[in-house]
PDB file of C-alpha atoms and ligand atoms in Angstrom:
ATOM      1  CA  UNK A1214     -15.706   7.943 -20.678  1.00  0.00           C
ATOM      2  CA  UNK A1215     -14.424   4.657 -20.838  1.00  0.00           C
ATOM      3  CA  UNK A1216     -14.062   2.740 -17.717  1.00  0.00           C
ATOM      4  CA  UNK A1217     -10.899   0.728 -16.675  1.00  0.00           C
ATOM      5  CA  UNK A1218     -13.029  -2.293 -15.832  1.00  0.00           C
ATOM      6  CA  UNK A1219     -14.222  -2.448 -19.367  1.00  0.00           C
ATOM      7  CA  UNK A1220     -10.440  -2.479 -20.756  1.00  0.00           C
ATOM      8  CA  UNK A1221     -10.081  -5.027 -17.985  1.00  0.00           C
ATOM      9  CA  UNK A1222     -12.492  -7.302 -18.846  1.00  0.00           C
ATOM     10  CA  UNK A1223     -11.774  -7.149 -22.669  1.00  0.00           C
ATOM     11  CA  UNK A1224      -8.015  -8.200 -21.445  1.00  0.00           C
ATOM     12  CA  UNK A1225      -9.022 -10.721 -18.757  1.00  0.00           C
ATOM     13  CA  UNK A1226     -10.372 -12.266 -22.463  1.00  0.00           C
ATOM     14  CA  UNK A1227      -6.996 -12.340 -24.204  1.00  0.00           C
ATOM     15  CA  UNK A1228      -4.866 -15.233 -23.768  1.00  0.00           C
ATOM     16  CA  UNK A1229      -0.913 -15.260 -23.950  1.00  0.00           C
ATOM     17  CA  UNK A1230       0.569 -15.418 -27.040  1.00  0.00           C
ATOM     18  CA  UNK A1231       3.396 -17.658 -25.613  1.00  0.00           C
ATOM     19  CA  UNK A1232       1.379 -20.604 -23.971  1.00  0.00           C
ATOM     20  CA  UNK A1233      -2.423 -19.791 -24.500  1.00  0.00           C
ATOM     21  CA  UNK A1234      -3.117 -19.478 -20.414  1.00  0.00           C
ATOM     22  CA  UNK A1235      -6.109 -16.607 -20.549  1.00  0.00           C
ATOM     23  CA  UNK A1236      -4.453 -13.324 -18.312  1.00  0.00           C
ATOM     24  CA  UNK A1237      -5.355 -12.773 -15.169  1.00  0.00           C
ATOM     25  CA  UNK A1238      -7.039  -9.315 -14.107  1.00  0.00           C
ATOM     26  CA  UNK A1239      -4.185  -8.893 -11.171  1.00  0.00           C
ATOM     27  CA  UNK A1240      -1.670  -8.908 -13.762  1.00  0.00           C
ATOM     28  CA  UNK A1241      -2.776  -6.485 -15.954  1.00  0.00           C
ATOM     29  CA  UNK A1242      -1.880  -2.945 -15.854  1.00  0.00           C
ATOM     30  CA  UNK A1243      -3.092  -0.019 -17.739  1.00  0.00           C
ATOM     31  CA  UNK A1244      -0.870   1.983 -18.407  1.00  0.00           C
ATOM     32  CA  UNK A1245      -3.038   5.018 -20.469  1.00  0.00           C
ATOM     33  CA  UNK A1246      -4.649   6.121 -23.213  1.00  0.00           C
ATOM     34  CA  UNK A1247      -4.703   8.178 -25.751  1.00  0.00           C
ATOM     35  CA  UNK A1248      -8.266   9.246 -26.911  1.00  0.00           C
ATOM     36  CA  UNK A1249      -9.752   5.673 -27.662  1.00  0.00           C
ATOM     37  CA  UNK A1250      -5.798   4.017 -28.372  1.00  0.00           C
ATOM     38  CA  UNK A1251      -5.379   2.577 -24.482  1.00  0.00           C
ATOM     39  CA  UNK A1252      -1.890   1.117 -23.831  1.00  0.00           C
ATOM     40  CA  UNK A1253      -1.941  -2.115 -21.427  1.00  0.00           C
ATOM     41  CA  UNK A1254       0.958  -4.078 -19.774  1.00  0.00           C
ATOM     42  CA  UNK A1255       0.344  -7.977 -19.281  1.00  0.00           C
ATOM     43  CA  UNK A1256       1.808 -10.094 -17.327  1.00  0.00           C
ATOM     44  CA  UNK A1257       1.356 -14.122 -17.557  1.00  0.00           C
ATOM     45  CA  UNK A1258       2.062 -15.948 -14.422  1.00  0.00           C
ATOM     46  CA  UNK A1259       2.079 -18.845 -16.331  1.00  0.00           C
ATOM     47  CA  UNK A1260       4.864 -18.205 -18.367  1.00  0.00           C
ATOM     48  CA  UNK A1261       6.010 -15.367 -17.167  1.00  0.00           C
ATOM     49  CA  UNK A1262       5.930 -13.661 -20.204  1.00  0.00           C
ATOM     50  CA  UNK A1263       5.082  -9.816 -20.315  1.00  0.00           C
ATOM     51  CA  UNK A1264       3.106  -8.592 -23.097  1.00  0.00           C
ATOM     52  CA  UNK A1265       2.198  -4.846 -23.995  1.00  0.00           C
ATOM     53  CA  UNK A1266      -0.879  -4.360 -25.310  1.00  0.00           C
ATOM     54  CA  UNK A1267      -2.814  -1.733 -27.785  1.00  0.00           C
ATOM     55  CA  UNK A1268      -6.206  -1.506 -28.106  1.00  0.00           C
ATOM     56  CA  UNK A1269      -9.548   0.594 -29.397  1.00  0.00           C
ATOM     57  CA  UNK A1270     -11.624   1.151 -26.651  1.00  0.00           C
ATOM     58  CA  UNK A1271     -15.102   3.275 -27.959  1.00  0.00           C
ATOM     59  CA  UNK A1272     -17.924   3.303 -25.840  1.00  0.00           C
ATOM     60  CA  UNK A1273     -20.710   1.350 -26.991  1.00  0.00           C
ATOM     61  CA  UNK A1274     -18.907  -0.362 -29.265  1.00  0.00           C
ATOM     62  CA  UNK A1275     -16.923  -4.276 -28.651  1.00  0.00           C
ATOM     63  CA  UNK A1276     -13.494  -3.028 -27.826  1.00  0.00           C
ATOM     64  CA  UNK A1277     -10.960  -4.248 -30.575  1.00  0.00           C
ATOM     65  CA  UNK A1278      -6.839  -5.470 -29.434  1.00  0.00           C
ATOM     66  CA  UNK A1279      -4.465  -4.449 -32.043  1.00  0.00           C
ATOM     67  CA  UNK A1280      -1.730  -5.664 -30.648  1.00  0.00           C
ATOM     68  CA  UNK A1281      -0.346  -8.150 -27.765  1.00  0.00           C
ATOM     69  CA  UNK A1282       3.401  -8.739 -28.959  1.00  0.00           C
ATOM     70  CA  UNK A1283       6.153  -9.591 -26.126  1.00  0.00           C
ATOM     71  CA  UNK A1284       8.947  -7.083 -26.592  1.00  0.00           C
ATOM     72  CA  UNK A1285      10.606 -10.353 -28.331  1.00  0.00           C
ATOM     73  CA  UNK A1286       7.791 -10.114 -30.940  1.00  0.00           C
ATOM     74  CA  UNK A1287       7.899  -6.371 -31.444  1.00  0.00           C
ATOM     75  CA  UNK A1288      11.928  -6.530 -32.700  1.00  0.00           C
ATOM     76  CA  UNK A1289      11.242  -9.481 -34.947  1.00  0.00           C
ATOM     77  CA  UNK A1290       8.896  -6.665 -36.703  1.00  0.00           C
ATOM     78  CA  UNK A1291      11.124  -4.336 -36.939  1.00  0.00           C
ATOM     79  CA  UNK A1292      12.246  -4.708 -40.102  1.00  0.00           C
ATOM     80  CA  UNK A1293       8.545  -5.964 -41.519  1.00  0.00           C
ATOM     81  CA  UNK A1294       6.993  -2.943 -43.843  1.00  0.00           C
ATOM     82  CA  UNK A1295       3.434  -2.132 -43.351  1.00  0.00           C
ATOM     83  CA  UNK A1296       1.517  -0.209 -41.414  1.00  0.00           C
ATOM     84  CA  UNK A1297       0.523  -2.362 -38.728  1.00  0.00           C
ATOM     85  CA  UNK A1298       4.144  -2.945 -38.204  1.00  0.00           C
ATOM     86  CA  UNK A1299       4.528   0.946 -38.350  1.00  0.00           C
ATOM     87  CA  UNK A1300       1.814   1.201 -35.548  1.00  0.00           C
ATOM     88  CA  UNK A1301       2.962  -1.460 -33.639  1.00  0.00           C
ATOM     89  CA  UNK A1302       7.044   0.131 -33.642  1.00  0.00           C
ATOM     90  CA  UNK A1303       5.223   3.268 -32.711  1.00  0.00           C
ATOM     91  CA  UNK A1304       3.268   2.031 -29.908  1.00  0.00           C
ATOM     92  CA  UNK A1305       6.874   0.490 -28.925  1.00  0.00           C
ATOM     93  CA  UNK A1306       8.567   4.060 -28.900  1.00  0.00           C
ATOM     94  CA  UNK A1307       6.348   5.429 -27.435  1.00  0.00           C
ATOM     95  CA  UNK A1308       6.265   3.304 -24.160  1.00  0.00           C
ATOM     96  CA  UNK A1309       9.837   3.111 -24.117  1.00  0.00           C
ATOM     97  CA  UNK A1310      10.068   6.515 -24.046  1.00  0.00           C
ATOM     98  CA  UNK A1311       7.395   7.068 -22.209  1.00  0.00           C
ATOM     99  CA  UNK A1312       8.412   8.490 -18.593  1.00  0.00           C
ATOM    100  CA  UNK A1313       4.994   7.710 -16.691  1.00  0.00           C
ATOM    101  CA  UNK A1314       3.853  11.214 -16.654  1.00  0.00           C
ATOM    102  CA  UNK A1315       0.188  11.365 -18.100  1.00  0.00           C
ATOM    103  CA  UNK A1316      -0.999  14.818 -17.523  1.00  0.00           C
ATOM    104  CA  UNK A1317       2.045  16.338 -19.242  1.00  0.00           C
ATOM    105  CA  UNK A1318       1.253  13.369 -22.333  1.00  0.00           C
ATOM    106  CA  UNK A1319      -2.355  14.517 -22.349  1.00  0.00           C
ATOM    107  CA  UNK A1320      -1.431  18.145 -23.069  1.00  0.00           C
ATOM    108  CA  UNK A1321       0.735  17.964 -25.881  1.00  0.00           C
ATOM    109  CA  UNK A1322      -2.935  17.624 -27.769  1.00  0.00           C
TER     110      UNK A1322
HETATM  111 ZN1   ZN B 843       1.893 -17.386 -21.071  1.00  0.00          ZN
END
């Protein structure tokens, strides 16, 4: 099992998108996961900009960010064909949808 500190650290390492200041553990939340997919919400106290964040988290391995867009970012995409911007629109749905209930999302597998 992954631990939150791990997906903490890995995201204490990402810097804002918007002005390059590095996050600050306090301002990240996590928001869940989905097997090894964990779903993150940043906030930069520099900027102020909130980011959400996807990313692989597998034990023993160097945890990999898909994605840190601002919800600015993630329309600009919307119209962008591939599959990362696929994933990304997903991710997008899905936490806008998304009504903070993890044991029900956790089930539906
Ligand atoms: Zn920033």
């Amino acid at each position: 099992m992954v631990e939150e500190n791990l997906i903490l650290k890995l995201m204490a390492s990402i810097k804002c998108g918007i002005c390059g200041q590095c996050y600050e553990v306090d301002n990240i939340s996590v928001l869940g996961h989905q097997q090894d997919l964990w779903f993150l919400s940043a906030f930069c106290s520099a900027c102020h900009t909130r980011c959400l964040v996807a990313a692989i988290v597998e034990e023993g391995r160097v945890p990999k960010v898909i994605t840190d867009l601002t919800e600015a970012e993630l329309e600009r995409f919307r119209n962008v064909d591939t599959l990362t911007a696929d994933e990304v629109l997903d991710m997008h749905h899905f936490l806008k949808d998304f009504d903070g209930d993890f044991s029900r999302l956790f089930n539906q597998r």
